[in-house]
Structure formats: C-alpha cells, structure tokens
JSON list of C-alpha atoms in Angstrom, two decimals:
[
{"chain": "A", "resi": 1, "resn": "MET", "atom": "CA", "xyz": [98.26, 49.14, 48.66]},
{"chain": "A", "resi": 2, "resn": "SER", "atom": "CA", "xyz": [97.97, 46.29, 50.16]},
{"chain": "A", "resi": 3, "resn": "GLU", "atom": "CA", "xyz": [97.42, 42.59, 49.10]},
{"chain": "A", "resi": 4, "resn": "ASP", "atom": "CA", "xyz": [94.38, 42.10, 49.81]},
{"chain": "A", "resi": 5, "resn": "GLU", "atom": "CA", "xyz": [92.83, 45.62, 49.32]},
{"chain": "A", "resi": 6, "resn": "THR", "atom": "CA", "xyz": [94.10, 45.36, 45.30]},
{"chain": "A", "resi": 7, "resn": "SER", "atom": "CA", "xyz": [91.87, 41.49, 45.56]},
{"chain": "A", "resi": 8, "resn": "ALA", "atom": "CA", "xyz": [88.82, 43.34, 46.21]},
{"chain": "A", "resi": 9, "resn": "GLU", "atom": "CA", "xyz": [89.44, 46.01, 43.59]},
{"chain": "A", "resi": 10, "resn": "ASP", "atom": "CA", "xyz": [89.49, 43.12, 40.61]},
{"chain": "A", "resi": 11, "resn": "ASP", "atom": "CA", "xyz": [85.85, 41.23, 42.84]},
{"chain": "A", "resi": 12, "resn": "ALA", "atom": "CA", "xyz": [84.22, 44.19, 42.87]},
{"chain": "A", "resi": 13, "resn": "ARG", "atom": "CA", "xyz": [85.06, 45.36, 38.97]},
{"chain": "A", "resi": 14, "resn": "ASP", "atom": "CA", "xyz": [84.28, 42.24, 37.76]},
{"chain": "A", "resi": 15, "resn": "ALA", "atom": "CA", "xyz": [81.14, 41.85, 39.01]},
{"chain": "A", "resi": 16, "resn": "GLU", "atom": "CA", "xyz": [80.12, 45.35, 37.43]},
{"chain": "A", "resi": 17, "resn": "HIS", "atom": "CA", "xyz": [80.95, 44.29, 33.49]},
{"chain": "A", "resi": 18, "resn": "ALA", "atom": "CA", "xyz": [79.94, 40.06, 35.02]},
{"chain": "A", "resi": 19, "resn": "GLU", "atom": "CA", "xyz": [76.80, 39.39, 31.97]},
{"chain": "A", "resi": 20, "resn": "PRO", "atom": "CA", "xyz": [73.43, 38.13, 34.59]},
{"chain": "A", "resi": 21, "resn": "SER", "atom": "CA", "xyz": [72.88, 34.59, 34.28]},
{"chain": "A", "resi": 22, "resn": "PRO", "atom": "CA", "xyz": [70.41, 32.99, 31.96]},
{"chain": "A", "resi": 23, "resn": "SER", "atom": "CA", "xyz": [68.49, 30.19, 34.33]},
{"chain": "A", "resi": 24, "resn": "ARG", "atom": "CA", "xyz": [67.96, 33.32, 36.94]},
{"chain": "A", "resi": 25, "resn": "VAL", "atom": "CA", "xyz": [64.87, 34.79, 35.97]},
{"chain": "A", "resi": 26, "resn": "THR", "atom": "CA", "xyz": [62.50, 37.80, 37.52]},
{"chain": "A", "resi": 27, "resn": "GLY", "atom": "CA", "xyz": [59.70, 38.44, 39.32]},
{"chain": "A", "resi": 28, "resn": "PRO", "atom": "CA", "xyz": [56.74, 39.50, 36.51]},
{"chain": "A", "resi": 29, "resn": "ALA", "atom": "CA", "xyz": [58.29, 36.63, 34.77]},
{"chain": "A", "resi": 30, "resn": "LEU", "atom": "CA", "xyz": [56.90, 33.95, 36.13]},
{"chain": "A", "resi": 31, "resn": "ARG", "atom": "CA", "xyz": [54.00, 35.25, 38.11]},
{"chain": "A", "resi": 32, "resn": "TYR", "atom": "CA", "xyz": [53.14, 35.95, 34.06]},
{"chain": "A", "resi": 33, "resn": "GLY", "atom": "CA", "xyz": [54.43, 31.47, 32.92]},
{"chain": "A", "resi": 34, "resn": "ALA", "atom": "CA", "xyz": [52.44, 30.47, 35.85]},
{"chain": "A", "resi": 35, "resn": "ILE", "atom": "CA", "xyz": [49.03, 31.81, 35.34]},
{"chain": "A", "resi": 36, "resn": "GLY", "atom": "CA", "xyz": [48.84, 30.79, 31.34]},
{"chain": "A", "resi": 37, "resn": "LEU", "atom": "CA", "xyz": [49.97, 27.54, 32.14]},
{"chain": "A", "resi": 38, "resn": "LEU", "atom": "CA", "xyz": [47.53, 27.49, 34.85]},
{"chain": "A", "resi": 39, "resn": "VAL", "atom": "CA", "xyz": [44.60, 29.28, 32.10]},
{"chain": "A", "resi": 40, "resn": "LEU", "atom": "CA", "xyz": [46.47, 26.07, 29.79]},
{"chain": "A", "resi": 41, "resn": "VAL", "atom": "CA", "xyz": [45.61, 22.80, 31.95]},
{"chain": "A", "resi": 42, "resn": "GLY", "atom": "CA", "xyz": [41.96, 24.84, 33.68]},
{"chain": "A", "resi": 43, "resn": "GLY", "atom": "CA", "xyz": [41.02, 24.80, 30.29]},
{"chain": "A", "resi": 44, "resn": "CYS", "atom": "CA", "xyz": [42.04, 21.18, 29.49]},
{"chain": "A", "resi": 45, "resn": "LEU", "atom": "CA", "xyz": [40.06, 20.43, 31.72]},
{"chain": "A", "resi": 46, "resn": "GLY", "atom": "CA", "xyz": [37.32, 21.90, 31.36]},
{"chain": "A", "resi": 47, "resn": "GLY", "atom": "CA", "xyz": [37.41, 20.39, 27.82]},
{"chain": "A", "resi": 48, "resn": "VAL", "atom": "CA", "xyz": [37.64, 16.73, 29.47]},
{"chain": "A", "resi": 49, "resn": "LEU", "atom": "CA", "xyz": [34.27, 17.76, 31.51]},
{"chain": "A", "resi": 50, "resn": "VAL", "atom": "CA", "xyz": [32.45, 18.76, 29.07]},
{"chain": "A", "resi": 51, "resn": "ARG", "atom": "CA", "xyz": [33.19, 15.33, 26.87]},
{"chain": "A", "resi": 52, "resn": "TRP", "atom": "CA", "xyz": [32.51, 13.02, 30.25]},
{"chain": "A", "resi": 53, "resn": "VAL", "atom": "CA", "xyz": [29.21, 15.13, 31.15]},
{"chain": "A", "resi": 54, "resn": "ALA", "atom": "CA", "xyz": [28.28, 14.44, 27.43]},
{"chain": "A", "resi": 55, "resn": "MET", "atom": "CA", "xyz": [28.91, 10.06, 27.81]},
{"chain": "A", "resi": 56, "resn": "ALA", "atom": "CA", "xyz": [27.56, 10.01, 31.16]},
{"chain": "A", "resi": 57, "resn": "LEU", "atom": "CA", "xyz": [24.06, 12.18, 29.88]},
{"chain": "A", "resi": 58, "resn": "SER", "atom": "CA", "xyz": [23.73, 9.64, 26.83]},
{"chain": "A", "resi": 59, "resn": "PRO", "atom": "CA", "xyz": [26.63, 6.61, 26.86]},
{"chain": "A", "resi": 60, "resn": "ASP", "atom": "CA", "xyz": [25.15, 4.20, 24.26]},
{"chain": "A", "resi": 61, "resn": "GLU", "atom": "CA", "xyz": [24.11, 6.81, 22.08]},
{"chain": "A", "resi": 62, "resn": "PRO", "atom": "CA", "xyz": [28.13, 8.79, 20.62]},
{"chain": "A", "resi": 63, "resn": "PRO", "atom": "CA", "xyz": [27.06, 11.98, 18.57]},
{"chain": "A", "resi": 64, "resn": "PRO", "atom": "CA", "xyz": [25.49, 11.65, 15.45]},
{"chain": "A", "resi": 65, "resn": "ALA", "atom": "CA", "xyz": [27.83, 12.41, 12.05]},
{"chain": "A", "resi": 66, "resn": "GLU", "atom": "CA", "xyz": [25.34, 12.66, 10.43]},
{"chain": "A", "resi": 67, "resn": "VAL", "atom": "CA", "xyz": [21.87, 14.90, 10.87]},
{"chain": "A", "resi": 68, "resn": "ILE", "atom": "CA", "xyz": [18.75, 14.96, 9.46]},
{"chain": "A", "resi": 69, "resn": "GLU", "atom": "CA", "xyz": [16.79, 17.94, 9.40]},
{"chain": "A", "resi": 70, "resn": "VAL", "atom": "CA", "xyz": [12.99, 17.49, 7.31]},
{"chain": "A", "resi": 71, "resn": "ARG", "atom": "CA", "xyz": [11.49, 20.59, 6.38]},
{"chain": "A", "resi": 72, "resn": "PRO", "atom": "CA", "xyz": [7.95, 21.55, 7.00]},
{"chain": "A", "resi": 73, "resn": "THR", "atom": "CA", "xyz": [6.18, 22.64, 3.43]},
{"chain": "A", "resi": 74, "resn": "PRO", "atom": "CA", "xyz": [2.61, 22.81, 2.59]},
{"chain": "A", "resi": 75, "resn": "ASN", "atom": "CA", "xyz": [0.76, 20.58, 1.99]},
{"chain": "A", "resi": 76, "resn": "VAL", "atom": "CA", "xyz": [-1.88, 21.06, -1.20]},
{"chain": "A", "resi": 77, "resn": "ILE", "atom": "CA", "xyz": [-5.17, 18.98, -1.59]},
{"chain": "A", "resi": 78, "resn": "VAL", "atom": "CA", "xyz": [-5.32, 18.41, -5.40]},
{"chain": "A", "resi": 79, "resn": "ALA", "atom": "CA", "xyz": [-7.85, 15.86, -5.74]},
{"chain": "A", "resi": 80, "resn": "VAL", "atom": "CA", "xyz": [-11.26, 14.38, -3.38]},
{"chain": "A", "resi": 81, "resn": "ARG", "atom": "CA", "xyz": [-13.40, 11.40, -4.65]},
{"chain": "A", "resi": 82, "resn": "ASP", "atom": "CA", "xyz": [-15.49, 9.44, -2.85]},
{"chain": "A", "resi": 83, "resn": "LEU", "atom": "CA", "xyz": [-14.80, 5.93, -2.35]},
{"chain": "A", "resi": 84, "resn": "ALA", "atom": "CA", "xyz": [-17.71, 2.55, -1.06]},
{"chain": "A", "resi": 85, "resn": "ARG", "atom": "CA", "xyz": [-15.03, 0.17, -2.08]},
{"chain": "A", "resi": 86, "resn": "LEU", "atom": "CA", "xyz": [-15.43, -3.90, 0.16]},
{"chain": "A", "resi": 87, "resn": "GLU", "atom": "CA", "xyz": [-12.44, -4.74, 0.02]},
{"chain": "A", "resi": 88, "resn": "SER", "atom": "CA", "xyz": [-12.12, -8.40, -0.37]},
{"chain": "A", "resi": 89, "resn": "ALA", "atom": "CA", "xyz": [-8.77, -10.44, -0.68]},
{"chain": "A", "resi": 90, "resn": "SER", "atom": "CA", "xyz": [-5.03, -8.18, 0.36]},
{"chain": "A", "resi": 91, "resn": "TYR", "atom": "CA", "xyz": [-1.52, -10.46, -1.33]},
{"chain": "A", "resi": 92, "resn": "HIS", "atom": "CA", "xyz": [1.71, -10.22, 0.08]},
{"chain": "A", "resi": 93, "resn": "VAL", "atom": "CA", "xyz": [3.88, -10.59, -3.00]},
{"chain": "A", "resi": 94, "resn": "GLU", "atom": "CA", "xyz": [7.97, -9.86, -3.06]},
{"chain": "A", "resi": 95, "resn": "ARG", "atom": "CA", "xyz": [10.08, -10.57, -6.09]},
{"chain": "A", "resi": 96, "resn": "VAL", "atom": "CA", "xyz": [13.54, -10.39, -6.97]},
{"chain": "A", "resi": 97, "resn": "ILE", "atom": "CA", "xyz": [13.95, -7.95, -9.86]},
{"chain": "A", "resi": 98, "resn": "ASP", "atom": "CA", "xyz": [17.55, -7.61, -11.45]},
{"chain": "A", "resi": 99, "resn": "LEU", "atom": "CA", "xyz": [17.04, -4.70, -14.16]},
{"chain": "A", "resi": 100, "resn": "GLU", "atom": "CA", "xyz": [19.82, -3.22, -16.03]},
{"chain": "A", "resi": 101, "resn": "SER", "atom": "CA", "xyz": [20.60, -0.50, -19.02]},
{"chain": "A", "resi": 102, "resn": "ARG", "atom": "CA", "xyz": [23.51, -1.85, -21.78]},
{"chain": "A", "resi": 103, "resn": "GLN", "atom": "CA", "xyz": [24.76, 1.05, -23.59]},
{"chain": "A", "resi": 104, "resn": "ARG", "atom": "CA", "xyz": [27.33, 1.64, -26.36]},
{"chain": "A", "resi": 105, "resn": "ARG", "atom": "CA", "xyz": [30.34, 3.58, -25.77]},
{"chain": "A", "resi": 106, "resn": "VAL", "atom": "CA", "xyz": [34.09, 3.78, -28.20]},
{"chain": "A", "resi": 107, "resn": "PHE", "atom": "CA", "xyz": [32.31, 4.04, -30.59]},
{"chain": "A", "resi": 108, "resn": "GLY", "atom": "CA", "xyz": [30.89, 1.13, -29.77]},
{"chain": "A", "resi": 109, "resn": "LEU", "atom": "CA", "xyz": [33.18, -0.98, -29.69]},
{"chain": "A", "resi": 110, "resn": "VAL", "atom": "CA", "xyz": [33.33, -1.02, -26.04]},
{"chain": "A", "resi": 111, "resn": "GLU", "atom": "CA", "xyz": [29.96, -2.55, -23.83]},
{"chain": "A", "resi": 112, "resn": "ALA", "atom": "CA", "xyz": [29.30, -1.11, -20.73]},
{"chain": "A", "resi": 113, "resn": "GLU", "atom": "CA", "xyz": [26.40, -1.86, -18.16]},
{"chain": "A", "resi": 114, "resn": "ASP", "atom": "CA", "xyz": [24.49, -0.24, -15.68]},
{"chain": "A", "resi": 115, "resn": "SER", "atom": "CA", "xyz": [22.51, -2.67, -14.11]},
{"chain": "A", "resi": 116, "resn": "ILE", "atom": "CA", "xyz": [20.19, -2.61, -9.83]},
{"chain": "A", "resi": 117, "resn": "LEU", "atom": "CA", "xyz": [19.51, -5.48, -7.90]},
{"chain": "A", "resi": 118, "resn": "LEU", "atom": "CA", "xyz": [15.66, -4.79, -6.17]},
{"chain": "A", "resi": 119, "resn": "VAL", "atom": "CA", "xyz": [13.76, -7.25, -3.21]},
{"chain": "A", "resi": 120, "resn": "ALA", "atom": "CA", "xyz": [10.50, -5.62, -4.18]},
{"chain": "A", "resi": 121, "resn": "ALA", "atom": "CA", "xyz": [7.59, -6.74, -1.31]},
{"chain": "A", "resi": 122, "resn": "ALA", "atom": "CA", "xyz": [4.37, -5.97, -1.73]},
{"chain": "A", "resi": 123, "resn": "ASP", "atom": "CA", "xyz": [0.92, -6.12, -1.18]},
{"chain": "A", "resi": 124, "resn": "VAL", "atom": "CA", "xyz": [-1.86, -6.08, -3.77]},
{"chain": "A", "resi": 125, "resn": "VAL", "atom": "CA", "xyz": [-6.13, -5.69, -2.24]},
{"chain": "A", "resi": 126, "resn": "ALA", "atom": "CA", "xyz": [-8.98, -6.69, -4.17]},
{"chain": "A", "resi": 127, "resn": "GLY", "atom": "CA", "xyz": [-12.18, -6.48, -3.77]},
{"chain": "A", "resi": 128, "resn": "VAL", "atom": "CA", "xyz": [-16.10, -4.15, -5.37]},
{"chain": "A", "resi": 129, "resn": "ASP", "atom": "CA", "xyz": [-16.79, -1.17, -6.33]},
{"chain": "A", "resi": 130, "resn": "LEU", "atom": "CA", "xyz": [-19.79, -1.08, -4.01]},
{"chain": "A", "resi": 131, "resn": "SER", "atom": "CA", "xyz": [-19.97, 2.79, -6.11]},
{"chain": "A", "resi": 132, "resn": "GLN", "atom": "CA", "xyz": [-20.57, 1.01, -9.77]},
{"chain": "A", "resi": 133, "resn": "LEU", "atom": "CA", "xyz": [-24.14, -0.83, -8.64]},
{"chain": "A", "resi": 134, "resn": "ARG", "atom": "CA", "xyz": [-27.04, -0.37, -10.66]},
{"chain": "A", "resi": 135, "resn": "ASP", "atom": "CA", "xyz": [-30.83, -0.20, -9.79]},
{"chain": "A", "resi": 136, "resn": "THR", "atom": "CA", "xyz": [-31.43, -3.66, -11.88]},
{"chain": "A", "resi": 137, "resn": "ASP", "atom": "CA", "xyz": [-28.08, -5.17, -10.01]},
{"chain": "A", "resi": 138, "resn": "VAL", "atom": "CA", "xyz": [-31.08, -5.88, -7.39]},
{"chain": "A", "resi": 139, "resn": "VAL", "atom": "CA", "xyz": [-33.41, -7.77, -8.08]},
{"chain": "A", "resi": 140, "resn": "ILE", "atom": "CA", "xyz": [-36.75, -8.80, -5.46]},
{"chain": "A", "resi": 141, "resn": "ASP", "atom": "CA", "xyz": [-39.43, -10.89, -5.72]},
{"chain": "A", "resi": 142, "resn": "ALA", "atom": "CA", "xyz": [-42.84, -10.42, -5.21]},
{"chain": "A", "resi": 143, "resn": "THR", "atom": "CA", "xyz": [-43.36, -11.86, -1.76]},
{"chain": "A", "resi": 144, "resn": "GLY", "atom": "CA", "xyz": [-40.40, -10.07, -0.40]},
{"chain": "A", "resi": 145, "resn": "ARG", "atom": "CA", "xyz": [-38.58, -13.03, 1.28]},
{"chain": "A", "resi": 146, "resn": "ASN", "atom": "CA", "xyz": [-35.53, -13.14, -1.58]},
{"chain": "A", "resi": 147, "resn": "ALA", "atom": "CA", "xyz": [-33.17, -11.18, -2.72]},
{"chain": "A", "resi": 148, "resn": "THR", "atom": "CA", "xyz": [-30.46, -11.17, -6.21]},
{"chain": "A", "resi": 149, "resn": "ILE", "atom": "CA", "xyz": [-27.74, -9.02, -6.35]},
{"chain": "A", "resi": 150, "resn": "THR", "atom": "CA", "xyz": [-25.42, -8.13, -8.95]},
{"chain": "A", "resi": 151, "resn": "LEU", "atom": "CA", "xyz": [-22.51, -7.20, -8.54]},
{"chain": "A", "resi": 152, "resn": "PRO", "atom": "CA", "xyz": [-20.17, -4.97, -10.72]},
{"chain": "A", "resi": 153, "resn": "PRO", "atom": "CA", "xyz": [-16.57, -7.14, -10.68]},
{"chain": "A", "resi": 154, "resn": "VAL", "atom": "CA", "xyz": [-13.91, -7.47, -9.15]},
{"chain": "A", "resi": 155, "resn": "GLU", "atom": "CA", "xyz": [-10.26, -4.94, -10.20]},
{"chain": "A", "resi": 156, "resn": "ILE", "atom": "CA", "xyz": [-7.68, -4.88, -8.16]},
{"chain": "A", "resi": 157, "resn": "PHE", "atom": "CA", "xyz": [-7.13, -2.01, -6.08]},
{"chain": "A", "resi": 158, "resn": "SER", "atom": "CA", "xyz": [-3.88, -1.21, -5.30]},
{"chain": "A", "resi": 159, "resn": "ALA", "atom": "CA", "xyz": [-0.91, -2.88, -6.17]},
{"chain": "A", "resi": 160, "resn": "ARG", "atom": "CA", "xyz": [2.04, -0.54, -2.99]},
{"chain": "A", "resi": 161, "resn": "LEU", "atom": "CA", "xyz": [5.52, -1.59, -2.87]},
{"chain": "A", "resi": 162, "resn": "ASP", "atom": "CA", "xyz": [5.51, -1.73, 1.12]},
{"chain": "A", "resi": 163, "resn": "ASN", "atom": "CA", "xyz": [9.00, 0.85, 1.58]},
{"chain": "A", "resi": 164, "resn": "GLU", "atom": "CA", "xyz": [10.05, -1.16, 5.05]},
{"chain": "A", "resi": 165, "resn": "ARG", "atom": "CA", "xyz": [10.67, -4.21, 2.65]},
{"chain": "A", "resi": 166, "resn": "THR", "atom": "CA", "xyz": [10.84, -3.35, -0.49]},
{"chain": "A", "resi": 167, "resn": "TYR", "atom": "CA", "xyz": [16.39, -2.14, -0.42]},
{"chain": "A", "resi": 168, "resn": "VAL", "atom": "CA", "xyz": [18.31, -1.48, -3.03]},
{"chain": "A", "resi": 169, "resn": "HIS", "atom": "CA", "xyz": [19.98, -5.03, -2.83]},
{"chain": "A", "resi": 170, "resn": "THR", "atom": "CA", "xyz": [23.62, -4.10, -5.43]},
{"chain": "A", "resi": 171, "resn": "ARG", "atom": "CA", "xyz": [23.88, -1.14, -7.77]},
{"chain": "A", "resi": 172, "resn": "GLU", "atom": "CA", "xyz": [26.70, -2.18, -10.26]},
{"chain": "A", "resi": 173, "resn": "THR", "atom": "CA", "xyz": [27.18, 0.71, -12.87]},
{"chain": "A", "resi": 174, "resn": "ASP", "atom": "CA", "xyz": [31.43, -0.29, -14.96]},
{"chain": "A", "resi": 175, "resn": "LEU", "atom": "CA", "xyz": [33.85, 2.81, -15.36]},
{"chain": "A", "resi": 176, "resn": "LEU", "atom": "CA", "xyz": [32.25, 3.58, -19.26]},
{"chain": "A", "resi": 177, "resn": "ALA", "atom": "CA", "xyz": [29.01, 4.13, -18.33]},
{"chain": "A", "resi": 178, "resn": "ARG", "atom": "CA", "xyz": [26.81, 6.08, -17.56]},
{"chain": "A", "resi": 179, "resn": "ARG", "atom": "CA", "xyz": [24.86, 6.18, -14.53]},
{"chain": "A", "resi": 180, "resn": "ARG", "atom": "CA", "xyz": [21.35, 6.11, -15.26]},
{"chain": "A", "resi": 181, "resn": "GLU", "atom": "CA", "xyz": [19.63, 7.62, -11.94]},
{"chain": "A", "resi": 182, "resn": "SER", "atom": "CA", "xyz": [16.38, 6.78, -12.91]},
{"chain": "A", "resi": 183, "resn": "LEU", "atom": "CA", "xyz": [16.84, 3.01, -13.66]},
{"chain": "A", "resi": 184, "resn": "GLU", "atom": "CA", "xyz": [15.28, 2.40, -9.88]},
{"chain": "A", "resi": 185, "resn": "THR", "atom": "CA", "xyz": [12.43, 4.20, -10.04]},
{"chain": "A", "resi": 186, "resn": "ARG", "atom": "CA", "xyz": [11.69, 1.76, -13.68]},
{"chain": "A", "resi": 187, "resn": "ALA", "atom": "CA", "xyz": [13.22, -1.49, -11.70]},
{"chain": "A", "resi": 188, "resn": "ARG", "atom": "CA", "xyz": [10.02, 0.00, -8.40]},
{"chain": "A", "resi": 189, "resn": "ARG", "atom": "CA", "xyz": [7.60, 0.03, -11.33]},
{"chain": "A", "resi": 190, "resn": "GLU", "atom": "CA", "xyz": [8.51, -2.89, -12.95]},
{"chain": "A", "resi": 191, "resn": "ALA", "atom": "CA", "xyz": [8.50, -4.91, -9.68]},
{"chain": "A", "resi": 192, "resn": "GLU", "atom": "CA", "xyz": [4.68, -2.78, -9.65]},
{"chain": "A", "resi": 193, "resn": "ARG", "atom": "CA", "xyz": [4.15, -4.18, -12.36]},
{"chain": "A", "resi": 194, "resn": "THR", "atom": "CA", "xyz": [4.60, -8.27, -12.01]},
{"chain": "A", "resi": 195, "resn": "LEU", "atom": "CA", "xyz": [4.14, -8.15, -9.11]},
{"chain": "A", "resi": 196, "resn": "GLU", "atom": "CA", "xyz": [0.23, -7.54, -8.92]},
{"chain": "A", "resi": 197, "resn": "GLN", "atom": "CA", "xyz": [0.09, -10.16, -11.89]},
{"chain": "A", "resi": 198, "resn": "ALA", "atom": "CA", "xyz": [1.23, -12.21, -9.92]},
{"chain": "A", "resi": 199, "resn": "ALA", "atom": "CA", "xyz": [-1.11, -12.02, -7.44]},
{"chain": "A", "resi": 200, "resn": "ILE", "atom": "CA", "xyz": [-3.25, -13.21, -9.80]},
{"chain": "A", "resi": 201, "resn": "ASP", "atom": "CA", "xyz": [-2.30, -15.26, -11.12]},
{"chain": "A", "resi": 202, "resn": "GLY", "atom": "CA", "xyz": [-2.35, -16.86, -7.71]},
{"chain": "A", "resi": 203, "resn": "GLY", "atom": "CA", "xyz": [-5.88, -16.59, -7.68]},
{"chain": "A", "resi": 204, "resn": "ILE", "atom": "CA", "xyz": [-6.83, -13.03, -5.76]},
{"chain": "A", "resi": 205, "resn": "ILE", "atom": "CA", "xyz": [-9.72, -12.69, -8.31]},
{"chain": "A", "resi": 206, "resn": "ALA", "atom": "CA", "xyz": [-11.21, -15.67, -7.50]},
{"chain": "A", "resi": 207, "resn": "ARG", "atom": "CA", "xyz": [-10.51, -14.96, -3.85]},
{"chain": "A", "resi": 208, "resn": "ALA", "atom": "CA", "xyz": [-12.56, -11.55, -3.41]},
{"chain": "A", "resi": 209, "resn": "GLU", "atom": "CA", "xyz": [-15.06, -12.81, -5.75]},
{"chain": "A", "resi": 210, "resn": "ARG", "atom": "CA", "xyz": [-15.97, -15.44, -3.07]},
{"chain": "A", "resi": 211, "resn": "ASN", "atom": "CA", "xyz": [-15.47, -12.92, -0.26]},
{"chain": "A", "resi": 212, "resn": "ALA", "atom": "CA", "xyz": [-17.65, -10.41, -1.18]},
{"chain": "A", "resi": 213, "resn": "ALA", "atom": "CA", "xyz": [-20.17, -12.63, -2.17]},
{"chain": "A", "resi": 214, "resn": "ARG", "atom": "CA", "xyz": [-19.94, -14.02, 1.30]},
{"chain": "A", "resi": 215, "resn": "THR", "atom": "CA", "xyz": [-20.06, -10.68, 3.04]},
{"chain": "A", "resi": 216, "resn": "VAL", "atom": "CA", "xyz": [-23.19, -9.30, 0.91]},
{"chain": "A", "resi": 217, "resn": "GLU", "atom": "CA", "xyz": [-24.48, -12.30, 1.73]},
{"chain": "A", "resi": 218, "resn": "THR", "atom": "CA", "xyz": [-24.86, -12.00, 5.63]},
{"chain": "A", "resi": 219, "resn": "LEU", "atom": "CA", "xyz": [-26.08, -7.74, 4.60]},
{"chain": "A", "resi": 220, "resn": "ILE", "atom": "CA", "xyz": [-28.78, -8.85, 3.16]},
{"chain": "A", "resi": 221, "resn": "ARG", "atom": "CA", "xyz": [-30.10, -12.35, 4.96]},
{"chain": "A", "resi": 222, "resn": "SER", "atom": "CA", "xyz": [-30.09, -9.20, 8.05]},
{"chain": "A", "resi": 223, "resn": "LEU", "atom": "CA", "xyz": [-31.89, -7.42, 6.99]},
{"chain": "A", "resi": 224, "resn": "GLY", "atom": "CA", "xyz": [-34.61, -10.33, 6.94]},
{"chain": "A", "resi": 225, "resn": "PHE", "atom": "CA", "xyz": [-34.31, -12.30, 3.91]},
{"chain": "A", "resi": 226, "resn": "ASP", "atom": "CA", "xyz": [-34.78, -16.09, 3.79]},
{"chain": "A", "resi": 227, "resn": "SER", "atom": "CA", "xyz": [-32.68, -16.63, 1.04]},
{"chain": "A", "resi": 228, "resn": "VAL", "atom": "CA", "xyz": [-30.14, -14.02, -1.13]},
{"chain": "A", "resi": 229, "resn": "THR", "atom": "CA", "xyz": [-28.51, -14.93, -3.85]},
{"chain": "A", "resi": 230, "resn": "VAL", "atom": "CA", "xyz": [-24.86, -13.15, -4.83]},
{"chain": "A", "resi": 231, "resn": "GLN", "atom": "CA", "xyz": [-23.37, -13.09, -8.34]},
{"chain": "A", "resi": 232, "resn": "PHE", "atom": "CA", "xyz": [-21.32, -10.40, -10.31]},
{"chain": "A", "resi": 233, "resn": "ARG", "atom": "CA", "xyz": [-21.86, -8.55, -13.41]},
{"chain": "A", "resi": 234, "resn": "GLU", "atom": "CA", "xyz": [-19.32, -9.77, -17.11]},
{"chain": "A", "resi": 235, "resn": "ILE", "atom": "CA", "xyz": [-17.04, -7.17, -17.63]},
{"chain": "A", "resi": 236, "resn": "GLU", "atom": "CA", "xyz": [-17.42, -5.22, -20.04]},
{"chain": "A", "resi": 237, "resn": "ASP", "atom": "CA", "xyz": [-15.10, -5.13, -23.16]}
]
C-alpha cells in the first residue's frame, strides 16, 4: 500500500471518530432562537408603544398612585321642618384651636401628650325667626296708617365650620401616648363654640337687629303705611 493511500485511510478514520464542533448550530435550533428573539423584541416594543400612547393622551397627568371611589348609598330623610327665618347678619371668623390630651404612663411616672393644632374658619349667621310672631305683635292704629311691629329676639341660627378653610396644621403624639382619634372632633366642636362667641362679642346681635328692623320697616311701608315702628321682644328666661 502506498504512503498516499495510508494517509487517506487515516484521515477518513479520524473524521469518523471526531466530535462535532461546539460552535456549530443546526438549522431548527437557529430558527427557534430567531423566533424567540423576535417575540422578545416585539413585547418590548409593544410596552414602549403603550406607554407612549398613554403619555400622548395625558402628557401632564401621570397615572394616579391612589384612586378613591365613592360608592353610592341610599338617602334617608329623617326630619322635615318648615322655616320662616330672616337672616340679617353673617360673620366670617377664623381662629387657631390648640388642643392637647395629657396622659400619665408607666405607673404615673411619665407624662405623655397627644395634641392637635387646628386652623378653623366659620360662618356665623344671625337673624329673626318670624315663625315666632304672635297675633299681638302687630298693632295697627285706628286710622290704618301707622303700624307697630314687635319682632322676636335675634338669635344665632348657625355657626358652621368652613371645611375648605379649616384644616389640621399639626398633629403630634408622643411615643408613650395613646392617640385619641376623637381629638379632632373635639377641636372642631370647640372651634364652633368659640367662633360663635367671638361673633357675638364682635356685635353680630346688634347688627342683625338693625338689619332686620330696616328690612321689615321697608316691607311694611311698601304696603301703604305712613309710619312703621319696629321693636324687639325681650328675651324670656
């Protein structure tokens, strides 16, 4: 056997026992890999496209971190009352309410506080309740040209907090203190009480009397009376 034939047989034998190259990829694996890559790229592009469309529709409004839903509930009317009130004065009063709850902890050795600072604003309305008029409160003389009206005493109709201007400025609870959830409610009640008294001290009763008397006098004169006297009934104990 010649040297060339022996070398050719050795090469053929080595080729039969040689391992395939690790970097070589078959046809099906290449196709599946390409399909997976396309799916991944398509998913990324789809997510970017959705975010871009959302930003284009509302560029200045980022998605809300919290959504508050008001669920509808049935309405129940529990009372009906007819009113005949003449509101003649209204005061807008503001005040800061500083309320604190002092608590003794650790067998009374440690004092802890739960406090609230409430900035309160209220509208106080005063006037005359015309439903309290009596038959004897309207007196007309014999000529029919002069009238005397005695109105009920002026009273405070309402002292309502203005929720748009009333807010909690500071709420502090010490480490050992118990947080009183009703503290804000008590602060609001104190605000209504003190703001009503502040309006009274500011002269809302006198102003309401003057305005009510002027309104009633103008109304009675329009009915043809030449002289109209308006006075107020004394407050009964």
